Amino acid sequence: MSQPNRLPGRGLVNRDRPVSFTFDGREIAGYEGDTIASALLANGEIMVGRSFKYHRPRGIVGAGSDDPAAMVQIGSDPASTDPNVMVTTREIHAGLEARPQNCWPSLKYDVGVLNDVFMRFFPAGFYYKTFMGSDRFRWLNWMTFEPFIRRAAGLGKSPTKPDPDTYESVNRHCDVLVIGAGPAGLTAAANAARSGARVILVEESERLGGSLNATDPEGTTIGGKAPADWIAAQTAKLAEHPEVTVLTRTTAFGYYAMNFVGLIERVSDHLPEHRRDRRQPRQRVWRVRAKQVVLATGAIERPLVFHENDRPGIMLAGAARSFLHRYGVLAGKRVLVFANNDSAWQTAFDIRAAGGEVAGIVDMRRELNEALALRALKAGIAVYPRTAIVGTHGRHRIDSAFVSSLDDSGNVRGSRSRIECDLIAVSGGWNPNVALFAQSRGKLKWDAEMASFRPGLSWQQERSAGACNGTFELQEVLAEGSKAGLEAARAADFTVRAVKQPEVETSVVQSLNLVPVWQVPSGQPREKTKAFVDLQDDVKASDLQLATEEGYDSVEHAKRYTTQGMGTDQGKISNVNAFGIMAEARGITVPEVGTTTFRQPWRPVTIGALGGQHVGAHFMPRRGTPMHAWHREQKAIFEPVGDWLRARAYPKPGESFHDAVQREAKAARTTAGILDATTLGKIDIRGKDARTFLNRVYTNAWSKLAPGRCRYGLMLGEDGMVSDDGVTACIADDHFHMTTTTGGAASVLQKLEDYLQTEWPELDVWLTTVTEQWAVAAVCGPKAEEIVAAVVDGIDLDPEEFPFMTWQDGTAGGIPVRVFRVSFTGETSYEINIPATYGRWLWEELVAAGKPHGLTPYGTEAMHLLRAEKGFIIVGQETDGTVTPGDLRMDWAVAKKKGDFIGKRSLSRSDTIRDDRKQLVGLLTNDGDHVPMEGAQIIGTPEEPAPPVPMLGHVTSAYFSPNLGRSIAMAMVKRGGQRMGETVWIARRGDKPVPAKIVHYDFLGDAVGEGA
Amino acid sequence: MFVIDCPNCGSRDQSEFTYAGEAHIARPTESENMTDAEWAEFVFMRTNTKGLFAERWWHATGCRKFFNMLRNTATDEIHAVYRIGEKPPKVTANLPLTPAGESSIGSGNDAVKIMTRDEENAS
């Protein structure tokens, strides 16, 4: 618990609040403000896990979201455990439990390390070549190997139980969104805020200040203030503006079209259980639509690619400074700096100034910055110019590095010597963090001085400022930040005047003088060189070179072949190095190689957070009718129909679903049944051209339908295929009430609006959806008239006076009702429409009135059965978008003589008039107890012949009919209309085909024996 | 997700709208005189334009009106929004096309991720 590497008086962690947590089962001490990484380093630990493929030890490399492979599994609860959490970004708290990943039985002794021993047998594309393409393994297939490979390779373990945490997503509009709260972002936000604009400032970590937190607090002043004081002053300024929102612990993970930016806020991950506010979600996704965006996302250091560069203890030079200044931790006891540029020298200076031991600066450049060399000399730091690290030693942490000097062409010259060190602080240069810029579809520009990409041409309303724009000198960073903030506010139509920016004084190295190096020579043959580019996916420089030789010229193909840049880190520190190595291998420039696509998300986002509050019952809210609560009280079984939940059946206690359906369907024909038909789509059609309109949208004629009458209609698409059906009533000459299928209500209305607005704007017709305005109870059966008469007043219900396919207005308990004498069962039926708020009242009145008559509520399953007995189609069950009215043998519903209607011309297309089309028929199986499977194929022979089997058609509906005492089925059969009485066979999987006779589909009518 | 400037309601999120296919395809009035091929052209055939495209949208959860839109399908840039019955306005295609028919910026295509020498010199 001694934290031997924690330096007194340094760092920004809260020394008054010690915090301990567990890692790999051991208790680790740290302070509030520590990440897992800084606390581990304070305790002298650097190895965190094992790599994906070779199970090589992996340590801490970065200090923020750049780290490639130092990931842990958080927690052990199978519901809330969180895999692949970066130790460099996760703040510690009491009770935090972190475990290493991808190692067994333990971190230090891991069986999978055998993969490492055989590494040279696992070149790029190994799995593809060996298990998918090779003749030797043809006797086995990929599926055999895949599970084993998956088990050996991998990262953390996914939770296996439903996520117990809550998440939310919020929408927000703003004028200026500033991403990144380093010196550039803070300045941009402060300047934009002065205009009064709505500003959102987003910072990924818990602390504002960015790179200023990772710099020597005594080396820099801004306007005479120490960095921390300047940050505090900027923060205070922002707090004065009520329109400014500052979000910390928030990552901008995706930049989408039209300045739509996704943010993920980690609300309570950093708090121990007892301090979490249960009213707050664990994480929150902000969906921000910004008028203007300022990108101030900083830069990411890239390592040098050298032999044995993946051992724990090899860290980015900037990360070592970050651990020192932000967390007060010396990442190593004896630090060797390895670089090709000036910036890493600062690490040596800072560690030396903090009392740490510096083993030396190994610099590959031929010409060094003289001022820096002098500074190193004064500090007593050994400098090795034109030298490279050509190897390292140490199993779970490096203990020494091997260096060789280089000749004029950059090759290894002479023998290697050994330098003892437990940390190599490495820098190969800096890559502006252009991920969000590239996601916004901006165009990158190659910067030869930095040997990296920077923002070039913007596509969206954004601008980059500071290091992410390739600007590293603090004075210029502030100027750019200020300019970006002002410009963004002005572009969002705000007025703001520029103010003078503070003067910066600093002794921090700000020069780069980079000599690009993509791969450090090792003095050894390629196959023996283990120079890692991608530390997460175990991609070596040699893998990229092999891929290039094998012809993977496209950078996107090479990525997929080698796995370079894949995984949870998406190649943050490695991609530019990889492009450089590919460019060298092909003898072209890096911009000619190009880049892989920067995709959202910038950093992994919890799926639960993206789901937000839209889970469980909120995933897809269901509509219920006014009678829904009654159905629930009766313990009905429900089914989703379109957006609705409808009662499917009302089983009595102890009754099976099947028995309930049989009972309900029987009652509807023998006594009376009642159905909640509220969900039918209802469209109110008005205007003097309403009749003309109906003539054009339905297949049949509407010119003569008198007020008070109803008619069934088929609606087609322009392709001539049935798209919907329903009954429409004429209320008055210029007023109709259309019903549609439950699922088709919205699409029919859209289609009708489309034709009215775009094709026939001259028609005087107005459409209003009234689906929700009416509740509908349909009472059918021999007793229906008596039951309805007890509830409805003002209508003579005698079928003589109130004939089929008419409607009448009446009242129920004084409330106006409209009753339609239409039927979907073939029985005498009354569909009573009442204003929706009275729906449940009416329903209960009818149920009470029907009780002495045996009125039985029936659900959608019995409804389907009853309509099939009568041979009524269901659009979407008998039809599938390839069925014409002729195919349904419903030519009676098509008016040949009236004018044009939607789909009319298609009914005479060569394909629709073929005489061998499938047609709707009824099927009676020879065995009346056998109910065929819906969807089953129909064949013409008693035995199933060898494939390809000639298919005659398929079963569309099949039920056991309680009223006929046998099974019935509807089917689409080739030339079905001409096959009455023929026997066909219904194929079954693994069983003999079932013989059935083709009949007319009205099983109740006289047509049962038609054609026999 | 786009923001669409509905001619009746103003700027709204794309989630309020429904796509309604290619614009300016008039339904034939004398279809009985058309050949099967001519009719099929109307029913089934639509252009699959990469670039400037006239299409229809429906403001389903707003004014419920159909309208036309000129959009660059390669970049999702919306050039104009206009009412049903109106002719597409002349828009200046401010983006030159690459030989692949790709907009020179904004498409996300591999070919346009990095600035060319010429572009660098021009900027």
Tab-separated table of N, CA and C in Angstrom, chain A residues 302-304 337-345 362-365 367-368 426-430 450-451 512-518 520 577:
chain	number	residue	atom	x	y	z
A	302	ARG	N	2.503	8.771	-31.549
A	302	ARG	CA	2.658	7.432	-32.123
A	302	ARG	C	3.991	6.868	-31.674
A	303	PRO	N	4.045	5.565	-31.465
A	303	PRO	CA	5.296	4.962	-31.004
A	303	PRO	C	6.236	4.726	-32.180
A	304	LEU	N	7.433	4.313	-31.885
A	304	LEU	CA	8.339	3.821	-32.918
A	304	LEU	C	8.171	2.306	-32.984
A	337	VAL	N	14.696	7.175	-22.906
A	337	VAL	CA	13.843	7.842	-23.894
A	337	VAL	C	14.314	7.429	-25.285
A	338	PHE	N	13.362	7.125	-26.163
A	338	PHE	CA	13.700	6.705	-27.524
A	338	PHE	C	12.827	7.513	-28.480
A	339	ALA	N	13.507	8.273	-29.376
A	339	ALA	CA	12.709	9.208	-30.169
A	339	ALA	C	13.346	9.499	-31.516
A	340	ASN	N	12.557	10.135	-32.361
A	340	ASN	CA	13.037	10.667	-33.632
A	340	ASN	C	12.649	12.142	-33.752
A	341	ASN	N	12.328	12.752	-32.601
A	341	ASN	CA	11.877	14.151	-32.622
A	341	ASN	C	12.196	14.817	-31.291
A	342	ASP	N	11.995	16.141	-31.224
A	342	ASP	CA	12.364	16.907	-30.024
A	342	ASP	C	11.441	16.657	-28.827
A	343	SER	N	10.150	16.420	-29.100
A	343	SER	CA	9.171	16.518	-28.006
A	343	SER	C	9.447	15.525	-26.889
A	344	ALA	N	9.952	14.332	-27.251
A	344	ALA	CA	10.168	13.308	-26.223
A	344	ALA	C	11.260	13.706	-25.243
A	345	TRP	N	12.135	14.613	-25.658
A	345	TRP	CA	13.213	15.035	-24.752
A	345	TRP	C	12.644	15.661	-23.481
A	362	VAL	N	17.905	8.004	-26.459
A	362	VAL	CA	18.346	7.359	-27.680
A	362	VAL	C	17.589	8.033	-28.824
A	363	ASP	N	18.324	8.723	-29.677
A	363	ASP	CA	17.651	9.482	-30.735
A	363	ASP	C	18.164	9.011	-32.088
A	364	MET	N	17.266	8.712	-32.998
A	364	MET	CA	17.657	8.164	-34.293
A	364	MET	C	18.197	9.218	-35.244
A	365	ARG	N	17.984	10.500	-34.908
A	365	ARG	CA	18.342	11.547	-35.856
A	365	ARG	C	19.853	11.750	-35.923
A	367	GLU	N	21.087	14.787	-36.909
A	367	GLU	CA	21.310	16.127	-36.374
A	367	GLU	C	20.345	16.387	-35.226
A	368	LEU	N	20.906	16.758	-34.102
A	368	LEU	CA	20.062	17.007	-32.940
A	368	LEU	C	19.905	18.508	-32.730
A	426	VAL	N	8.806	6.293	-25.448
A	426	VAL	CA	9.058	6.284	-26.883
A	426	VAL	C	8.189	7.319	-27.591
A	427	SER	N	8.743	7.928	-28.609
A	427	SER	CA	7.952	8.839	-29.429
A	427	SER	C	8.395	8.749	-30.885
A	428	GLY	N	7.434	8.506	-31.753
A	428	GLY	CA	7.726	8.499	-33.186
A	428	GLY	C	7.124	9.707	-33.870
A	429	GLY	N	6.578	10.621	-33.079
A	429	GLY	CA	5.923	11.808	-33.630
A	429	GLY	C	4.497	11.918	-33.117
A	430	TRP	N	3.785	12.890	-33.641
A	430	TRP	CA	2.420	13.141	-33.172
A	430	TRP	C	1.448	13.114	-34.346
A	450	MET	N	5.231	16.982	-40.112
A	450	MET	CA	4.807	16.122	-39.011
A	450	MET	C	4.828	14.667	-39.426
A	451	ALA	N	4.883	14.433	-40.738
A	451	ALA	CA	4.692	13.096	-41.305
A	451	ALA	C	3.392	12.507	-40.771
A	512	LEU	N	9.540	20.242	-32.963
A	512	LEU	CA	9.373	18.836	-33.310
A	512	LEU	C	10.620	18.316	-34.043
A	513	ASN	N	11.021	19.024	-35.135
A	513	ASN	CA	12.188	18.618	-35.943
A	513	ASN	C	12.208	17.120	-36.205
A	514	LEU	N	11.069	16.620	-36.652
A	514	LEU	CA	10.892	15.178	-36.797
A	514	LEU	C	11.581	14.634	-38.048
A	515	VAL	N	12.226	13.492	-37.891
A	515	VAL	CA	12.694	12.723	-39.046
A	515	VAL	C	11.849	11.439	-39.057
A	516	PRO	N	10.949	11.311	-40.031
A	516	PRO	CA	10.021	10.180	-39.954
A	516	PRO	C	10.733	8.832	-40.022
A	517	VAL	N	10.311	7.937	-39.148
A	517	VAL	CA	10.821	6.566	-39.165
A	517	VAL	C	9.612	5.648	-39.019
A	518	TRP	N	9.379	4.778	-40.007
A	518	TRP	CA	8.209	3.901	-39.915
A	518	TRP	C	8.562	2.572	-39.280
A	520	VAL	N	11.989	0.801	-37.265
A	520	VAL	CA	13.360	0.919	-36.794
A	520	VAL	C	14.099	-0.356	-37.206
A	577	ASN	N	1.540	4.652	-38.526
A	577	ASN	CA	2.728	3.821	-38.683
A	577	ASN	C	2.494	2.723	-39.715
